[in-house]
PDB file of N, CA and C in Angstrom:
ATOM      1  N   UNK A 290     -13.634 139.404 142.392  1.00 90.00           N
ATOM      2  CA  UNK A 290     -14.208 138.865 143.597  1.00 90.00           C
ATOM      3  C   UNK A 290     -15.368 137.957 143.208  1.00 90.00           C
ATOM      4  N   UNK A 291     -15.397 136.781 143.777  1.00 93.00           N
ATOM      5  CA  UNK A 291     -16.444 135.809 143.463  1.00 93.00           C
ATOM      6  C   UNK A 291     -17.559 135.889 144.487  1.00 93.00           C
ATOM      7  N   UNK A 292     -18.770 135.830 143.993  1.00 94.00           N
ATOM      8  CA  UNK A 292     -19.967 135.856 144.830  1.00 94.00           C
ATOM      9  C   UNK A 292     -20.867 134.700 144.409  1.00 94.00           C
ATOM     10  N   UNK A 293     -21.710 134.268 145.328  1.00 95.00           N
ATOM     11  CA  UNK A 293     -22.638 133.176 145.041  1.00 95.00           C
ATOM     12  C   UNK A 293     -24.062 133.674 145.223  1.00 95.00           C
ATOM     13  N   UNK A 294     -24.893 133.405 144.225  1.00 95.00           N
ATOM     14  CA  UNK A 294     -26.320 133.742 144.325  1.00 95.00           C
ATOM     15  C   UNK A 294     -26.994 132.591 145.054  1.00 95.00           C
ATOM     16  N   UNK A 295     -27.358 132.832 146.303  1.00 95.00           N
ATOM     17  CA  UNK A 295     -27.952 131.765 147.106  1.00 95.00           C
ATOM     18  C   UNK A 295     -29.460 131.892 147.254  1.00 95.00           C
ATOM     19  N   UNK A 296     -30.017 133.064 146.963  1.00 97.00           N
ATOM     20  CA  UNK A 296     -31.460 133.259 147.116  1.00 97.00           C
ATOM     21  C   UNK A 296     -31.930 134.344 146.157  1.00 97.00           C
ATOM     22  N   UNK A 297     -33.082 134.111 145.532  1.00 97.00           N
ATOM     23  CA  UNK A 297     -33.707 135.083 144.637  1.00 97.00           C
ATOM     24  C   UNK A 297     -35.122 135.317 145.143  1.00 97.00           C
ATOM     25  N   UNK A 298     -35.530 136.564 145.246  1.00 97.00           N
ATOM     26  CA  UNK A 298     -36.868 136.896 145.723  1.00 97.00           C
ATOM     27  C   UNK A 298     -37.925 136.463 144.706  1.00 97.00           C
ATOM     28  N   UNK A 299     -38.792 135.503 145.056  1.00 97.00           N
ATOM     29  CA  UNK A 299     -39.827 135.066 144.115  1.00 97.00           C
ATOM     30  C   UNK A 299     -40.803 136.185 143.734  1.00 97.00           C
ATOM     31  N   UNK A 300     -41.190 137.015 144.692  1.00 98.00           N
ATOM     32  CA  UNK A 300     -42.148 138.079 144.401  1.00 98.00           C
ATOM     33  C   UNK A 300     -41.540 139.102 143.448  1.00 98.00           C
ATOM     34  N   UNK A 301     -40.344 139.573 143.734  1.00 98.00           N
ATOM     35  CA  UNK A 301     -39.693 140.555 142.863  1.00 98.00           C
ATOM     36  C   UNK A 301     -39.427 139.974 141.478  1.00 98.00           C
ATOM     37  N   UNK A 302     -39.016 138.711 141.438  1.00 97.00           N
ATOM     38  CA  UNK A 302     -38.769 138.061 140.152  1.00 97.00           C
ATOM     39  C   UNK A 302     -40.072 137.931 139.368  1.00 97.00           C
ATOM     40  N   UNK A 303     -41.145 137.576 140.067  1.00 97.00           N
ATOM     41  CA  UNK A 303     -42.445 137.489 139.412  1.00 97.00           C
ATOM     42  C   UNK A 303     -42.890 138.823 138.839  1.00 97.00           C
ATOM     43  N   UNK A 304     -42.643 139.904 139.560  1.00 98.00           N
ATOM     44  CA  UNK A 304     -43.014 141.236 139.072  1.00 98.00           C
ATOM     45  C   UNK A 304     -42.207 141.597 137.826  1.00 98.00           C
ATOM     46  N   UNK A 305     -40.916 141.314 137.844  1.00 98.00           N
ATOM     47  CA  UNK A 305     -40.077 141.604 136.675  1.00 98.00           C
ATOM     48  C   UNK A 305     -40.547 140.791 135.467  1.00 98.00           C
ATOM     49  N   UNK A 306     -40.786 139.507 135.664  1.00 98.00           N
ATOM     50  CA  UNK A 306     -41.257 138.664 134.563  1.00 98.00           C
ATOM     51  C   UNK A 306     -42.614 139.140 134.059  1.00 98.00           C
ATOM     52  N   UNK A 307     -43.505 139.547 134.953  1.00 98.00           N
ATOM     53  CA  UNK A 307     -44.811 140.060 134.532  1.00 98.00           C
ATOM     54  C   UNK A 307     -44.644 141.292 133.656  1.00 98.00           C
ATOM     55  N   UNK A 308     -43.764 142.198 134.044  1.00 98.00           N
ATOM     56  CA  UNK A 308     -43.531 143.406 133.249  1.00 98.00           C
ATOM     57  C   UNK A 308     -42.967 143.055 131.876  1.00 98.00           C
ATOM     58  N   UNK A 309     -42.025 142.127 131.833  1.00 98.00           N
ATOM     59  CA  UNK A 309     -41.442 141.718 130.550  1.00 98.00           C
ATOM     60  C   UNK A 309     -42.510 141.084 129.661  1.00 98.00           C
ATOM     61  N   UNK A 310     -43.338 140.203 130.240  1.00 97.00           N
ATOM     62  CA  UNK A 310     -44.366 139.528 129.450  1.00 97.00           C
ATOM     63  C   UNK A 310     -45.440 140.497 128.975  1.00 97.00           C
ATOM     64  N   UNK A 311     -45.748 141.542 129.760  1.00 97.00           N
ATOM     65  CA  UNK A 311     -46.713 142.548 129.319  1.00 97.00           C
ATOM     66  C   UNK A 311     -46.191 143.269 128.082  1.00 97.00           C
ATOM     67  N   UNK A 312     -44.925 143.652 128.108  1.00 97.00           N
ATOM     68  CA  UNK A 312     -44.335 144.334 126.951  1.00 97.00           C
ATOM     69  C   UNK A 312     -44.342 143.413 125.735  1.00 97.00           C
ATOM     70  N   UNK A 313     -43.938 142.161 125.914  1.00 96.00           N
ATOM     71  CA  UNK A 313     -43.937 141.219 124.798  1.00 96.00           C
ATOM     72  C   UNK A 313     -45.344 140.972 124.265  1.00 96.00           C
ATOM     73  N   UNK A 314     -46.312 140.804 125.164  1.00 94.00           N
ATOM     74  CA  UNK A 314     -47.694 140.581 124.734  1.00 94.00           C
ATOM     75  C   UNK A 314     -48.222 141.793 123.971  1.00 94.00           C
ATOM     76  N   UNK A 315     -47.867 142.989 124.413  1.00 95.00           N
ATOM     77  CA  UNK A 315     -48.309 144.195 123.721  1.00 95.00           C
ATOM     78  C   UNK A 315     -47.701 144.267 122.319  1.00 95.00           C
ATOM     79  N   UNK A 316     -46.382 144.054 122.231  1.00 94.00           N
ATOM     80  CA  UNK A 316     -45.708 144.141 120.930  1.00 94.00           C
ATOM     81  C   UNK A 316     -46.256 143.098 119.967  1.00 94.00           C
ATOM     82  N   UNK A 317     -46.324 141.842 120.405  1.00 91.00           N
ATOM     83  CA  UNK A 317     -46.808 140.793 119.514  1.00 91.00           C
ATOM     84  C   UNK A 317     -48.312 140.919 119.263  1.00 91.00           C
ATOM     85  N   UNK A 318     -49.045 141.457 120.228  1.00 88.00           N
ATOM     86  CA  UNK A 318     -50.470 141.699 120.016  1.00 88.00           C
ATOM     87  C   UNK A 318     -50.707 142.762 118.956  1.00 88.00           C
ATOM     88  N   UNK A 319     -49.929 143.824 118.993  1.00 89.00           N
ATOM     89  CA  UNK A 319     -50.035 144.870 117.971  1.00 89.00           C
ATOM     90  C   UNK A 319     -49.671 144.300 116.599  1.00 89.00           C
ATOM     91  N   UNK A 320     -48.601 143.516 116.552  1.00 87.00           N
ATOM     92  CA  UNK A 320     -48.234 142.877 115.285  1.00 87.00           C
ATOM     93  C   UNK A 320     -49.344 141.952 114.794  1.00 87.00           C
ATOM     94  N   UNK A 321     -49.976 141.241 115.723  1.00 81.00           N
ATOM     95  CA  UNK A 321     -51.094 140.375 115.364  1.00 81.00           C
ATOM     96  C   UNK A 321     -52.265 141.163 114.815  1.00 81.00           C
ATOM     97  N   UNK A 322     -52.523 142.335 115.400  1.00 81.00           N
ATOM     98  CA  UNK A 322     -53.601 143.181 114.882  1.00 81.00           C
ATOM     99  C   UNK A 322     -53.277 143.684 113.487  1.00 81.00           C
ATOM    100  N   UNK A 323     -52.037 144.089 113.274  1.00 81.00           N
ATOM    101  CA  UNK A 323     -51.634 144.619 111.965  1.00 81.00           C
ATOM    102  C   UNK A 323     -51.703 143.523 110.901  1.00 81.00           C
ATOM    103  N   UNK A 324     -51.022 142.399 111.171  1.00 78.00           N
ATOM    104  CA  UNK A 324     -50.975 141.344 110.166  1.00 78.00           C
ATOM    105  C   UNK A 324     -52.261 140.538 110.109  1.00 78.00           C
ATOM    106  N   UNK A 325     -52.968 140.443 111.215  1.00 70.00           N
ATOM    107  CA  UNK A 325     -54.265 139.763 111.213  1.00 70.00           C
ATOM    108  C   UNK A 325     -55.282 140.523 110.388  1.00 70.00           C
ATOM    109  N   UNK A 326     -55.178 141.846 110.419  1.00 63.00           N
ATOM    110  CA  UNK A 326     -56.086 142.667 109.620  1.00 63.00           C
ATOM    111  C   UNK A 326     -55.828 142.547 108.134  1.00 63.00           C
ATOM    112  N   UNK A 327     -54.633 142.092 107.774  1.00 60.00           N
ATOM    113  CA  UNK A 327     -54.291 141.914 106.358  1.00 60.00           C
ATOM    114  C   UNK A 327     -54.748 140.560 105.837  1.00 60.00           C
ATOM    115  N   UNK A 328     -55.263 139.747 106.709  1.00 53.00           N
ATOM    116  CA  UNK A 328     -55.698 138.419 106.282  1.00 53.00           C
ATOM    117  C   UNK A 328     -54.663 137.374 106.609  1.00 53.00           C
ATOM    118  N   UNK A 329     -53.452 137.564 106.201  1.00 48.00           N
ATOM    119  CA  UNK A 329     -52.301 136.700 106.512  1.00 48.00           C
ATOM    120  C   UNK A 329     -52.619 135.220 106.436  1.00 48.00           C
ATOM    121  N   UNK A 330     -53.479 134.837 105.502  1.00 52.00           N
ATOM    122  CA  UNK A 330     -53.785 133.423 105.301  1.00 52.00           C
ATOM    123  C   UNK A 330     -54.761 132.850 106.302  1.00 52.00           C
ATOM    124  N   UNK A 331     -55.375 133.682 107.135  1.00 52.00           N
ATOM    125  CA  UNK A 331     -56.317 133.174 108.128  1.00 52.00           C
ATOM    126  C   UNK A 331     -57.734 133.231 107.569  1.00 52.00           C
ATOM    127  N   UNK A 332     -58.580 132.416 108.145  1.00 52.00           N
ATOM    128  CA  UNK A 332     -59.989 132.467 107.769  1.00 52.00           C
ATOM    129  C   UNK A 332     -60.623 133.740 108.297  1.00 52.00           C
ATOM    130  N   UNK A 333     -61.833 134.058 107.860  1.00 51.00           N
ATOM    131  CA  UNK A 333     -62.458 135.317 108.251  1.00 51.00           C
ATOM    132  C   UNK A 333     -62.690 135.444 109.754  1.00 51.00           C
ATOM    133  N   UNK A 334     -62.916 134.351 110.451  1.00 50.00           N
ATOM    134  CA  UNK A 334     -63.153 134.432 111.887  1.00 50.00           C
ATOM    135  C   UNK A 334     -61.884 134.547 112.710  1.00 50.00           C
ATOM    136  N   UNK A 335     -60.748 134.210 112.147  1.00 49.00           N
ATOM    137  CA  UNK A 335     -59.499 134.163 112.898  1.00 49.00           C
ATOM    138  C   UNK A 335     -58.917 135.538 113.176  1.00 49.00           C
ATOM    139  N   UNK A 336     -59.124 136.496 112.295  1.00 48.00           N
ATOM    140  CA  UNK A 336     -58.496 137.799 112.451  1.00 48.00           C
ATOM    141  C   UNK A 336     -59.375 138.776 113.210  1.00 48.00           C
ATOM    142  N   UNK A 337     -60.533 138.349 113.680  1.00 52.00           N
ATOM    143  CA  UNK A 337     -61.496 139.286 114.241  1.00 52.00           C
ATOM    144  C   UNK A 337     -61.392 139.533 115.730  1.00 52.00           C
ATOM    145  N   UNK A 338     -60.326 139.091 116.407  1.00 61.00           N
ATOM    146  CA  UNK A 338     -60.230 139.269 117.853  1.00 61.00           C
ATOM    147  C   UNK A 338     -60.119 140.713 118.271  1.00 61.00           C
ATOM    148  N   UNK A 339     -59.341 141.480 117.570  1.00 78.00           N
ATOM    149  CA  UNK A 339     -59.230 142.911 117.782  1.00 78.00           C
ATOM    150  C   UNK A 339     -58.641 143.309 119.118  1.00 78.00           C
ATOM    151  N   UNK A 340     -59.138 144.433 119.626  1.00 84.00           N
ATOM    152  CA  UNK A 340     -58.626 145.032 120.855  1.00 84.00           C
ATOM    153  C   UNK A 340     -58.865 144.133 122.062  1.00 84.00           C
ATOM    154  N   UNK A 341     -59.981 143.440 122.080  1.00 84.00           N
ATOM    155  CA  UNK A 341     -60.269 142.530 123.196  1.00 84.00           C
ATOM    156  C   UNK A 341     -59.221 141.445 123.333  1.00 84.00           C
ATOM    157  N   UNK A 342     -58.808 140.890 122.196  1.00 83.00           N
ATOM    158  CA  UNK A 342     -57.766 139.859 122.217  1.00 83.00           C
ATOM    159  C   UNK A 342     -56.438 140.446 122.665  1.00 83.00           C
ATOM    160  N   UNK A 343     -56.155 141.672 122.249  1.00 88.00           N
ATOM    161  CA  UNK A 343     -54.922 142.344 122.673  1.00 88.00           C
ATOM    162  C   UNK A 343     -54.916 142.537 124.184  1.00 88.00           C
ATOM    163  N   UNK A 344     -56.018 143.041 124.716  1.00 91.00           N
ATOM    164  CA  UNK A 344     -56.101 143.249 126.168  1.00 91.00           C
ATOM    165  C   UNK A 344     -56.010 141.937 126.932  1.00 91.00           C
ATOM    166  N   UNK A 345     -56.676 140.902 126.419  1.00 92.00           N
ATOM    167  CA  UNK A 345     -56.624 139.600 127.087  1.00 92.00           C
ATOM    168  C   UNK A 345     -55.210 139.029 127.061  1.00 92.00           C
ATOM    169  N   UNK A 346     -54.491 139.208 125.956  1.00 92.00           N
ATOM    170  CA  UNK A 346     -53.127 138.694 125.890  1.00 92.00           C
ATOM    171  C   UNK A 346     -52.212 139.453 126.847  1.00 92.00           C
ATOM    172  N   UNK A 347     -52.446 140.737 127.023  1.00 95.00           N
ATOM    173  CA  UNK A 347     -51.645 141.516 127.970  1.00 95.00           C
ATOM    174  C   UNK A 347     -51.919 141.061 129.400  1.00 95.00           C
ATOM    175  N   UNK A 348     -53.189 140.876 129.731  1.00 96.00           N
ATOM    176  CA  UNK A 348     -53.560 140.437 131.085  1.00 96.00           C
ATOM    177  C   UNK A 348     -53.008 139.039 131.359  1.00 96.00           C
ATOM    178  N   UNK A 349     -53.189 138.126 130.397  1.00 96.00           N
ATOM    179  CA  UNK A 349     -52.687 136.762 130.590  1.00 96.00           C
ATOM    180  C   UNK A 349     -51.163 136.741 130.619  1.00 96.00           C
ATOM    181  N   UNK A 350     -50.530 137.602 129.843  1.00 95.00           N
ATOM    182  CA  UNK A 350     -49.081 137.698 129.873  1.00 95.00           C
ATOM    183  C   UNK A 350     -48.577 138.114 131.243  1.00 95.00           C
ATOM    184  N   UNK A 351     -49.261 139.090 131.841  1.00 97.00           N
ATOM    185  CA  UNK A 351     -48.874 139.544 133.181  1.00 97.00           C
ATOM    186  C   UNK A 351     -49.050 138.431 134.212  1.00 97.00           C
ATOM    187  N   UNK A 352     -50.182 137.754 134.149  1.00 97.00           N
ATOM    188  CA  UNK A 352     -50.459 136.690 135.122  1.00 97.00           C
ATOM    189  C   UNK A 352     -49.472 135.535 134.959  1.00 97.00           C
ATOM    190  N   UNK A 353     -49.312 135.075 133.719  1.00 97.00           N
ATOM    191  CA  UNK A 353     -48.429 133.932 133.492  1.00 97.00           C
ATOM    192  C   UNK A 353     -46.961 134.302 133.718  1.00 97.00           C
ATOM    193  N   UNK A 354     -46.587 135.542 133.396  1.00 97.00           N
ATOM    194  CA  UNK A 354     -45.227 135.986 133.662  1.00 97.00           C
ATOM    195  C   UNK A 354     -44.929 136.006 135.152  1.00 97.00           C
ATOM    196  N   UNK A 355     -45.891 136.510 135.939  1.00 98.00           N
ATOM    197  CA  UNK A 355     -45.696 136.548 137.389  1.00 98.00           C
ATOM    198  C   UNK A 355     -45.579 135.143 137.959  1.00 98.00           C
ATOM    199  N   UNK A 356     -46.501 134.271 137.567  1.00 98.00           N
ATOM    200  CA  UNK A 356     -46.484 132.900 138.082  1.00 98.00           C
ATOM    201  C   UNK A 356     -45.192 132.191 137.672  1.00 98.00           C
ATOM    202  N   UNK A 357     -44.820 132.323 136.402  1.00 97.00           N
ATOM    203  CA  UNK A 357     -43.599 131.665 135.921  1.00 97.00           C
ATOM    204  C   UNK A 357     -42.348 132.191 136.597  1.00 97.00           C
ATOM    205  N   UNK A 358     -42.268 133.507 136.776  1.00 97.00           N
ATOM    206  CA  UNK A 358     -41.100 134.096 137.426  1.00 97.00           C
ATOM    207  C   UNK A 358     -40.995 133.702 138.886  1.00 97.00           C
ATOM    208  N   UNK A 359     -42.126 133.764 139.605  1.00 98.00           N
ATOM    209  CA  UNK A 359     -42.125 133.409 141.023  1.00 98.00           C
ATOM    210  C   UNK A 359     -41.817 131.927 141.213  1.00 98.00           C
ATOM    211  N   UNK A 360     -42.415 131.093 140.379  1.00 98.00           N
ATOM    212  CA  UNK A 360     -42.172 129.658 140.481  1.00 98.00           C
ATOM    213  C   UNK A 360     -40.722 129.320 140.138  1.00 98.00           C
ATOM    214  N   UNK A 361     -40.187 129.960 139.100  1.00 97.00           N
ATOM    215  CA  UNK A 361     -38.800 129.735 138.725  1.00 97.00           C
ATOM    216  C   UNK A 361     -37.839 130.137 139.826  1.00 97.00           C
ATOM    217  N   UNK A 362     -38.092 131.289 140.476  1.00 98.00           N
ATOM    218  CA  UNK A 362     -37.232 131.733 141.577  1.00 98.00           C
ATOM    219  C   UNK A 362     -37.337 130.778 142.767  1.00 98.00           C
ATOM    220  N   UNK A 363     -38.549 130.310 143.054  1.00 98.00           N
ATOM    221  CA  UNK A 363     -38.738 129.367 144.149  1.00 98.00           C
ATOM    222  C   UNK A 363     -37.962 128.076 143.896  1.00 98.00           C
ATOM    223  N   UNK A 364     -38.076 127.544 142.676  1.00 98.00           N
ATOM    224  CA  UNK A 364     -37.360 126.313 142.327  1.00 98.00           C
ATOM    225  C   UNK A 364     -35.849 126.534 142.405  1.00 98.00           C
ATOM    226  N   UNK A 365     -35.378 127.698 141.933  1.00 97.00           N
ATOM    227  CA  UNK A 365     -33.952 128.005 142.038  1.00 97.00           C
ATOM    228  C   UNK A 365     -33.511 128.002 143.499  1.00 97.00           C
ATOM    229  N   UNK A 366     -34.302 128.637 144.373  1.00 97.00           N
ATOM    230  CA  UNK A 366     -33.941 128.715 145.787  1.00 97.00           C
ATOM    231  C   UNK A 366     -33.836 127.325 146.412  1.00 97.00           C
ATOM    232  N   UNK A 367     -34.763 126.437 146.061  1.00 97.00           N
ATOM    233  CA  UNK A 367     -34.708 125.073 146.584  1.00 97.00           C
ATOM    234  C   UNK A 367     -33.454 124.372 146.075  1.00 97.00           C
ATOM    235  N   UNK A 368     -33.199 124.477 144.770  1.00 97.00           N
ATOM    236  CA  UNK A 368     -32.022 123.817 144.192  1.00 97.00           C
ATOM    237  C   UNK A 368     -30.730 124.411 144.744  1.00 97.00           C
ATOM    238  N   UNK A 369     -30.674 125.728 144.899  1.00 97.00           N
ATOM    239  CA  UNK A 369     -29.469 126.368 145.432  1.00 97.00           C
ATOM    240  C   UNK A 369     -29.221 125.952 146.873  1.00 97.00           C
ATOM    241  N   UNK A 370     -30.293 125.701 147.614  1.00 96.00           N
ATOM    242  CA  UNK A 370     -30.125 125.221 148.982  1.00 96.00           C
ATOM    243  C   UNK A 370     -29.560 123.816 149.047  1.00 96.00           C
ATOM    244  N   UNK A 371     -29.816 123.031 148.012  1.00 97.00           N
ATOM    245  CA  UNK A 371     -29.351 121.644 147.997  1.00 97.00           C
ATOM    246  C   UNK A 371     -27.942 121.531 147.417  1.00 97.00           C
ATOM    247  N   UNK A 372     -27.714 122.144 146.265  1.00 97.00           N
ATOM    248  CA  UNK A 372     -26.434 121.964 145.566  1.00 97.00           C
ATOM    249  C   UNK A 372     -25.566 123.214 145.543  1.00 97.00           C
ATOM    250  N   UNK A 373     -26.053 124.310 146.049  1.00 95.00           N
ATOM    251  CA  UNK A 373     -25.299 125.565 146.025  1.00 95.00           C
ATOM    252  C   UNK A 373     -25.771 126.457 144.896  1.00 95.00           C
ATOM    253  N   UNK A 374     -25.537 127.730 145.062  1.00 96.00           N
ATOM    254  CA  UNK A 374     -26.002 128.703 144.085  1.00 96.00           C
ATOM    255  C   UNK A 374     -25.038 128.895 142.934  1.00 96.00           C
ATOM    256  N   UNK A 375     -25.449 129.739 142.016  1.00 96.00           N
ATOM    257  CA  UNK A 375     -24.614 130.086 140.870  1.00 96.00           C
ATOM    258  C   UNK A 375     -23.502 131.007 141.363  1.00 96.00           C
ATOM    259  N   UNK A 376     -22.276 130.724 140.935  1.00 96.00           N
ATOM    260  CA  UNK A 376     -21.135 131.547 141.312  1.00 96.00           C
ATOM    261  C   UNK A 376     -20.872 132.525 140.172  1.00 96.00           C
ATOM    262  N   UNK A 377     -20.764 133.814 140.527  1.00 95.00           N
ATOM    263  CA  UNK A 377     -20.444 134.836 139.542  1.00 95.00           C
ATOM    264  C   UNK A 377     -19.190 135.564 139.998  1.00 95.00           C
ATOM    265  N   UNK A 378     -18.499 136.150 139.061  1.00 94.00           N
ATOM    266  CA  UNK A 378     -17.306 136.904 139.386  1.00 94.00           C
ATOM    267  C   UNK A 378     -17.571 138.376 139.062  1.00 94.00           C
ATOM    268  N   UNK A 379     -17.305 139.233 140.041  1.00 91.00           N
ATOM    269  CA  UNK A 379     -17.520 140.673 139.893  1.00 91.00           C
ATOM    270  C   UNK A 379     -16.197 141.391 140.035  1.00 91.00           C
ATOM    271  N   UNK A 380     -16.099 142.520 139.376  1.00 91.00           N
ATOM    272  CA  UNK A 380     -14.913 143.341 139.560  1.00 91.00           C
ATOM    273  C   UNK A 380     -15.348 144.794 139.602  1.00 91.00           C
ATOM    274  N   UNK A 381     -14.615 145.576 140.355  1.00 89.00           N
ATOM    275  CA  UNK A 381     -14.865 147.013 140.413  1.00 89.00           C
ATOM    276  C   UNK A 381     -14.279 147.625 139.150  1.00 89.00           C
ATOM    277  N   UNK A 382     -14.988 148.580 138.611  1.00 85.00           N
ATOM    278  CA  UNK A 382     -14.486 149.193 137.392  1.00 85.00           C
ATOM    279  C   UNK A 382     -15.062 150.583 137.224  1.00 85.00           C
ATOM    280  N   UNK A 383     -14.584 151.272 136.232  1.00 81.00           N
ATOM    281  CA  UNK A 383     -15.096 152.586 135.916  1.00 81.00           C
ATOM    282  C   UNK A 383     -16.367 152.440 135.109  1.00 81.00           C
ATOM    283  N   UNK A 384     -17.423 153.012 135.607  1.00 71.00           N
ATOM    284  CA  UNK A 384     -18.710 152.926 134.925  1.00 71.00           C
ATOM    285  C   UNK A 384     -19.120 154.272 134.431  1.00 71.00           C
TER     286      UNK A 384
END
């Protein structure tokens, strides 16, 4: 059965993107703390951000993820209204 995605909730999409970006910011922030503490070819001032930089990257990740997700969904909705939405094919099956 074919279905068409004609509208995506910008708020819900923004929340999902914010959650994804928080996880990514946390993972890469932890890696940055680990490898930054090893020097990794950086000058002495570059590796000193520490926990504050990790928290800031998580907060900024959430904000930018929400804005990007909501804006992307809004743009999709406008485009889908003009040219039509994405068509997907679904089938019932054993899950």
